[in-house]
Every structure is written in C-alpha cells, then in structure tokens.
Coordinates of C-alpha atoms and ligand atoms in Angstrom, one line a residue:
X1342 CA 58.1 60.2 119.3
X1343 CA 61.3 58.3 119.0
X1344 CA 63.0 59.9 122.1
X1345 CA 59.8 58.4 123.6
X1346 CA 60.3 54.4 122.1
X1347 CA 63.6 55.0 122.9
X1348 CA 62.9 55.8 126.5
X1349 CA 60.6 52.9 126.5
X1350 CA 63.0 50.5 125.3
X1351 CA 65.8 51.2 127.6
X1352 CA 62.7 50.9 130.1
X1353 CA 61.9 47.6 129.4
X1354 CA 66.2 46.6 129.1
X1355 CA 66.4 48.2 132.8
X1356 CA 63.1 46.0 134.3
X1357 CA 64.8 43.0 132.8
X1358 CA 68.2 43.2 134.0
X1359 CA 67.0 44.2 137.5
X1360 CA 64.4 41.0 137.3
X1361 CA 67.2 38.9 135.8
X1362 CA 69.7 39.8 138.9
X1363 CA 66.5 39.5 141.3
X1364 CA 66.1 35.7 140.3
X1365 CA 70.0 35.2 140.1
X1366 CA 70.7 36.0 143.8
X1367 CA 67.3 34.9 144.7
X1368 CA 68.9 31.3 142.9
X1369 CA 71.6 31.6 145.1
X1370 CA 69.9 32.1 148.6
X1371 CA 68.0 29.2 147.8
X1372 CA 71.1 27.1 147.2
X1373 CA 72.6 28.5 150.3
X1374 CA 69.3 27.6 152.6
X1375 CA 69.2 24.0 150.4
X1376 CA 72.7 23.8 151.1
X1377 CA 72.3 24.5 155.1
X1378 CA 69.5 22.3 155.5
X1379 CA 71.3 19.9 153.7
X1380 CA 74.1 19.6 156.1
X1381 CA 71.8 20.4 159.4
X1382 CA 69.9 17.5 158.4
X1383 CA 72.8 15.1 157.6
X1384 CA 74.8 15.5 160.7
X1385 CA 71.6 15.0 162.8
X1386 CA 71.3 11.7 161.0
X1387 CA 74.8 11.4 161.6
X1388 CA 74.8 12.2 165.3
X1389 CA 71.9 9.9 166.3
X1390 CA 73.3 6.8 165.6
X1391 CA 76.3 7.4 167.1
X1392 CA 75.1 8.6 170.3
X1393 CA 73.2 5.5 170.2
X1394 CA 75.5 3.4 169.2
X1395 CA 78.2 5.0 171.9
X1396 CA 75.2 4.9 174.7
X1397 CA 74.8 1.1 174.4
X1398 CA 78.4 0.0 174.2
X1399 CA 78.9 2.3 177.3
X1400 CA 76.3 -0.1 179.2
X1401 CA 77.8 -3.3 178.1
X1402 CA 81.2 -2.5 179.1
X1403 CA 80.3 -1.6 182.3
X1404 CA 79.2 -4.7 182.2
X1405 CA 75.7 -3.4 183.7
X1406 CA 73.5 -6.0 181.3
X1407 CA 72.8 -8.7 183.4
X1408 CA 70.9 -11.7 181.2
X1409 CA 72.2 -13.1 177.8
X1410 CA 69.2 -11.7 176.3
X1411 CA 69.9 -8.2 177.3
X1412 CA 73.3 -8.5 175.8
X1413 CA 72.1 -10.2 172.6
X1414 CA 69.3 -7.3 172.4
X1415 CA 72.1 -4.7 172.4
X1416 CA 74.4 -6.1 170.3
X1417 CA 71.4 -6.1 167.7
X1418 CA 71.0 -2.5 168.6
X1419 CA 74.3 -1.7 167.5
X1420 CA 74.2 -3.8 164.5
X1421 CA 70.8 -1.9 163.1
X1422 CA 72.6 1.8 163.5
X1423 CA 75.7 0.7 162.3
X1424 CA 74.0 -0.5 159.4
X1425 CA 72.0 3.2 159.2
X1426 CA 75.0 4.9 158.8
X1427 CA 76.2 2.5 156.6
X1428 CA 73.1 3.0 154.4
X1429 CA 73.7 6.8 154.4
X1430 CA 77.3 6.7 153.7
X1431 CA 76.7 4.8 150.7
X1432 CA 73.9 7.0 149.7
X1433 CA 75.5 10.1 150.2
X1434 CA 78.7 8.3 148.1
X1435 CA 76.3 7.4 145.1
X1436 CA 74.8 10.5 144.5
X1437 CA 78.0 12.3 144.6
X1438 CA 79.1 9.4 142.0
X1439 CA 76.2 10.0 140.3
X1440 CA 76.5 13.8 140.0
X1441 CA 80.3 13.3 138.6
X1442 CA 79.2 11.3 136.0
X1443 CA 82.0 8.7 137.5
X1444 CA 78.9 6.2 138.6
X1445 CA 79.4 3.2 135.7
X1446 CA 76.5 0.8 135.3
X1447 CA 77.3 -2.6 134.2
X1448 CA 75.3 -4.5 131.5
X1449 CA 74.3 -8.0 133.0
X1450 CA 71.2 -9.9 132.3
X1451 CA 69.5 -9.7 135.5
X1452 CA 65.9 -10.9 136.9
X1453 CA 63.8 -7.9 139.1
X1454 CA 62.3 -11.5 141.1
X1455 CA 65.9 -12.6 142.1
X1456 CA 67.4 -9.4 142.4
X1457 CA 64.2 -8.5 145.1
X1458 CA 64.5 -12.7 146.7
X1459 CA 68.2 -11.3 148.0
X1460 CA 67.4 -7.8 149.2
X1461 CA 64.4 -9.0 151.5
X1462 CA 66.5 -11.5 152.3
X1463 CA 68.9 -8.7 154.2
X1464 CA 65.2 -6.9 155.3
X1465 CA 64.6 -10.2 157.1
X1466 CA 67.9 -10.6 159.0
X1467 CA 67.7 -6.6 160.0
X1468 CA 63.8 -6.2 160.6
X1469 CA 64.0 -9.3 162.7
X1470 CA 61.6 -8.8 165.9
X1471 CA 60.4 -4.9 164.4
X1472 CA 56.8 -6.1 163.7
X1473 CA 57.3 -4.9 160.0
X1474 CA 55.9 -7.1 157.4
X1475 CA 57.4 -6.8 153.7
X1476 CA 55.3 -9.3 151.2
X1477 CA 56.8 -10.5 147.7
X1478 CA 54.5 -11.2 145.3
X1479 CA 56.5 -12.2 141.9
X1480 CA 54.9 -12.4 138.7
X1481 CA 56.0 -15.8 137.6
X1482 CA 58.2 -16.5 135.0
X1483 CA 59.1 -12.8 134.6
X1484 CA 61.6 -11.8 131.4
X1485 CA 64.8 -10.7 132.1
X1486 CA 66.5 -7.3 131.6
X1487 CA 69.6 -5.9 131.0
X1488 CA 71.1 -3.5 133.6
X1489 CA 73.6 -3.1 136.6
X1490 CA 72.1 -5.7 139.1
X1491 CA 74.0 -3.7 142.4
X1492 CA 72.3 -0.3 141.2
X1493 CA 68.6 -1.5 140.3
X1494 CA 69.1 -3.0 144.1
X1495 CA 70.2 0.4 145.4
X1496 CA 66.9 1.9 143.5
X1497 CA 64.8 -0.4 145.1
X1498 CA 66.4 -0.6 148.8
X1499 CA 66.0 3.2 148.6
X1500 CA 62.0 2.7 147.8
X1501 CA 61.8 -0.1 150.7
X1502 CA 63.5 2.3 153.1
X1503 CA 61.6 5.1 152.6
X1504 CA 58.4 3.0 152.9
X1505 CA 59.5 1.9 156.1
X1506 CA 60.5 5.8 157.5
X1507 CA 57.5 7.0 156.3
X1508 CA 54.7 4.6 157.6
X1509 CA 52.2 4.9 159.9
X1510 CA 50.1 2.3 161.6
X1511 CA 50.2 -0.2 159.0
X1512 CA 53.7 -1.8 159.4
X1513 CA 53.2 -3.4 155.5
X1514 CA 55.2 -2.7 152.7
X1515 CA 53.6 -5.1 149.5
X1516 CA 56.1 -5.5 147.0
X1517 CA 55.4 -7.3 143.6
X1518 CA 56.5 -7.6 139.6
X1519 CA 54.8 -7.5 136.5
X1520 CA 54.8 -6.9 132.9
X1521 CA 53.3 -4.4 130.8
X1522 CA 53.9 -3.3 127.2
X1523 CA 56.9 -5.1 127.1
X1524 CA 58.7 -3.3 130.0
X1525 CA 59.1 -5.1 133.6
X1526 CA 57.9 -3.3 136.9
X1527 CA 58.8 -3.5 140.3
X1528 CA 56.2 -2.2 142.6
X1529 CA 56.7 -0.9 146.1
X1530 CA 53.2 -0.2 147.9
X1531 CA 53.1 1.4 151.3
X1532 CA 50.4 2.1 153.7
X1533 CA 52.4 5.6 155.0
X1534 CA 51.6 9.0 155.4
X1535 CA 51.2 9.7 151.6
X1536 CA 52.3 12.4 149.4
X1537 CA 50.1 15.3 148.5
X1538 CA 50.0 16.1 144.9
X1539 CA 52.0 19.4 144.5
X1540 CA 54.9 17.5 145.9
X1541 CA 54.2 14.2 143.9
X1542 CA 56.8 15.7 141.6
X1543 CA 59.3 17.3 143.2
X1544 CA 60.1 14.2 145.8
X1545 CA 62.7 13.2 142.4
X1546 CA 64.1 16.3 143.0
X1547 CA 67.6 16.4 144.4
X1548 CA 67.3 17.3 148.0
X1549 CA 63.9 18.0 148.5
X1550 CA 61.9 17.2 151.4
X1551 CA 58.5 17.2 152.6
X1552 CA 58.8 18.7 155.9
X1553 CA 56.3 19.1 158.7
X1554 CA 58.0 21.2 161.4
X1555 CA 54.6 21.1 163.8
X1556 CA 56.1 17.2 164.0
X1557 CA 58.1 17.0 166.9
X1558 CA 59.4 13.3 166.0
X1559 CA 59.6 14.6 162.3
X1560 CA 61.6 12.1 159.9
X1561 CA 64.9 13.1 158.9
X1562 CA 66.8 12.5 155.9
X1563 CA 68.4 13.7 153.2
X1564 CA 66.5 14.1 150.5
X1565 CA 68.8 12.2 148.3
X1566 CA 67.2 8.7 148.1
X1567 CA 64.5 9.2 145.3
X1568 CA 66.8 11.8 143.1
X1569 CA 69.0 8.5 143.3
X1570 CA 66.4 6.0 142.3
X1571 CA 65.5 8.5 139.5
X1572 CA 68.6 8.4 137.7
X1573 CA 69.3 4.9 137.9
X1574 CA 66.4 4.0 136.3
X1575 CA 67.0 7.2 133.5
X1576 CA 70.5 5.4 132.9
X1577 CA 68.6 2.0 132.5
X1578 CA 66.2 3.8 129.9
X1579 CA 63.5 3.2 132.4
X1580 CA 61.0 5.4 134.1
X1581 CA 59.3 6.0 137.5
X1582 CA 56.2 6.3 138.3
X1583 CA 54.2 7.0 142.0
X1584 CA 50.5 7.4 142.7
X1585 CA 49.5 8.3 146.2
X1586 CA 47.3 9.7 148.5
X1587 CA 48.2 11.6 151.7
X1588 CA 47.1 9.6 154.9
X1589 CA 46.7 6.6 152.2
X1590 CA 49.6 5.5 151.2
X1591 CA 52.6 5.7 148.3
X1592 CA 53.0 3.5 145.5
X1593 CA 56.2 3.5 143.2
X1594 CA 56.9 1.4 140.4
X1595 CA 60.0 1.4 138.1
X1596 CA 60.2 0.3 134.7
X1597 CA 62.5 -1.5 132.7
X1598 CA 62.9 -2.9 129.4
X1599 CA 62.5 -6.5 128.4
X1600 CA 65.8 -7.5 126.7
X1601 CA 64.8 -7.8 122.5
X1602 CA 65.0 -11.8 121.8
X1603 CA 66.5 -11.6 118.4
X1604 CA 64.3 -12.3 115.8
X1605 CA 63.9 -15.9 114.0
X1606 CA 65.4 -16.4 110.6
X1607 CA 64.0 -19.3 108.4
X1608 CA 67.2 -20.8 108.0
Ligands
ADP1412 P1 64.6 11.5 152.2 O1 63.7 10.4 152.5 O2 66.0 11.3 152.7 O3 64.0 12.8 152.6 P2 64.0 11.0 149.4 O4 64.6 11.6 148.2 O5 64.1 9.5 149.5 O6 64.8 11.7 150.6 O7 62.5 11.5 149.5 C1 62.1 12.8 149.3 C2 60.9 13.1 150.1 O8 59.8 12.4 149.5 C3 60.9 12.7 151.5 O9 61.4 13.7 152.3 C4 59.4 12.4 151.8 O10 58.8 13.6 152.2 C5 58.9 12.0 150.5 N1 58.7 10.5 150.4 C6 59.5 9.7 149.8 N2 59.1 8.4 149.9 C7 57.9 8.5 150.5 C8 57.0 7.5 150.9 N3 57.1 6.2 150.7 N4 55.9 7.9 151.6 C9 55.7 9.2 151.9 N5 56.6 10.2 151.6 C10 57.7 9.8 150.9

C-alpha cells in the first residue's frame, strides 16, 4: 500500500515538473514570436516613412514639381512623416523609460482643458486639409489636478492617435472633460472599427495587437501606445477605462484625482 502512494506521489511530482517545463519554454516561444513581431512590425513602420519621405525629396530636387502648390503640398508631406517617426521614436523612448523605472513624473498643478486646448492645437496644424474633425467639448470650470503635464499629454496624444489609425468612415474623434466622484475625466470617443470584448482587456497589455491578416492595408504599430497610457495614469493614481463595440466605435476615458483643497479652520 505505501509502495503504491509512494508510486503515486512521485507520479503526480513527475506530471508537474514536466507541465512546469512545458509552460516555461512554451513562455519563452511566446516571447520570442512577441519579440519578432515586435521588431517586423517596427521597422515596417520605420521603412514607410522614410521611403516616403526619400520618394518626395527625390521629386523636388529634380526639380520635377512644377506649381508653388505642388511644392508646398510636398513639403507638407514630408513634414507629416517626419513627424510619424518622430511620434514613434518618442514612443518607443518612453516605454523603454518606463520599463527602467528611469521615467520621473513631475508634480505640477495642471488643468485636463488646457493641457487638451494645446495638443489639438498641434492636431490642427498637422491634420490641416485631412478631412479629420476632432471636437472639444470642456466641462467648464473643471478642478485642477496634480500630475506631470508633458506625460498626461503623451497619454492622451497616444488615445487621439490611435482613434485616428483606427477609424473608419466617420473621420470624428469627440473629445470632452468631466467630473465624477471627485476624480476628473478626459474622454476620447471614436467612430472606428471597435474592439471586441475578449481583447477589451488585453489592448493595455504591452505589445499586443489586434491583428487582422485577411486585411491587406492592415494598421501597423507597435502595440506600445495603450501599455504607455496605462502606466501613466497608474503613476498618477488614476485609472482607465474603455467601452466599445466592434464596427461602433471606442471610447476611453482616464481618470484623475481632484487635488484635496485643505480644509477650513475656524480661525
Ligand atoms: P498599436 O496601436 O501600436 O498597435 P496600442 O497599444 O496603442 O498599440 O493599441 C493596442 C491595440 O488595441 C491595437 O493594435 C488595436 O488593435 C487596439 N486599439 C487601440 N486603440 C483603438 C481604437 N481607438 N479603436 C480600435 N482599436 C484600438
């Protein structure tokens, strides 16, 4: 009988360390694919820029652009991929800051209204002529907060931009403020392509995509930008939240709270 439990026992010890080394190396192809991917996708984001970029300064030297318009229209070319690589340069240089731990958020008193007013006012310059409509609507007067004013922007840019990749025919983003429970939000509203609800909570994962390869104009990207906006509202005691319907649209809406007026003393 005990030669039997004894057999059982080093049974069950053999089924778990063969599962545990399954799911360890399993772990690591995963990385390794996540890792690939990761890379692929990057340098295509990379590459098409450039080539465009390259393509259109080709043209102008050879001076083949004949009208002042033409010129002007390719000069704004340029200007709208340098700024995409820009963008992804400093994305892909915050979440490595972020994942070092070496990303330090200031403590200012800042406003979600004004902080919004000065990023659209960039969207403007660069969505000039695109036919994309982004609409403010501030809650008015809206408390303060207290927070890194340069990283709550990045959080937001990085819902704007991903409103804009994934639309579809409805070239709207609605944007507004608000107060609830004493916390501020900042709402970002698309009319997009939606995310299905399995996914809903893995888009805050670092790296993770949703990827349709029957899409032969599929978005790229790098699956950084919401993993990003995640922690920078964790670091701001904040949190995130996103409803959305595929084929519907996406909303997000971050949270922060309303800087504690110090209380009133009789004296
Ligand atoms: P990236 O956009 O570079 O892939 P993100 O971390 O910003 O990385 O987003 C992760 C995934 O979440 C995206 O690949 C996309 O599938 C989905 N997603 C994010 N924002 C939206 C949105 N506004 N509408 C639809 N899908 C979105």
């Amino acid at each position: 009988k005990e030669g039997l439990m004894l057999i059982g026992v080093v049974l069950v010890v053999l089924i778990a360390g063969v599962w545990f080394l399954y799911s360890s190396v399993k772990k690591e192809i995963q990385l390794a694919q996540i890792k690939s991917e990761f890379i692929s996708n990057v340098s295509h984001e990379i590459r098409t820029p450039l080539a465009l970029i390259s393509m259109y300064i080709e043209t102008l030297e050879m001076g083949r652009v004949k009208t002042v318009e033409k010129v002007q229209e390719y000069y704004k070319i340029i200007g709208t991929e340098t700024h995409r690589l820009t963008s992804m340069v400093d994305k892909i240089l915050s979440f490595s800051k972020i994942e070092s731990g070496k990303r330090i958020y200031k403590s200012e008193i800042c406003n979600l209204n004004l902080v919004t007013e000065q990023i659209l006012e960039t969207y403007h310059f660069h969505l000039n002529n695109k036919n994309f409509h982004l609409q403010f609507s501030p809650e008015q007067p809206l408390p303060n907060i207290l927070g890194d004013k340069e990283a709550i922007a990045d959080a937001i840019i990085n819902l704007i931009d991903n409103g804009i990749k994934y639309s579809r025919d409805i070239k709207k983003i609605d944007i507004s403020t608000g107060i609830e429970k004493r916390k501020v939000f900042i709402e970002v509203k698309d009319y997009g392509r939606g995310i299905a609800k399995k996914d809903q909570k893995l888009v805050f994962d670092k790296f993770f995509r949703v990827t349709n390869q029957n899409l032969a104009n599929e978005v790229k990207g790098t699956g950084l930008g919401l993993s990003i906006v995640q922690e920078i509202v964790k670091a701001h005691k904040g949190k995130i939240t996103l409803t959305s319907k595929p084929e519907a649209g996406s909303t997000f809406r971050l949270y922060f709270p309303i800087i504690h007026k110090p209380k009133k003393t009789n004296q």
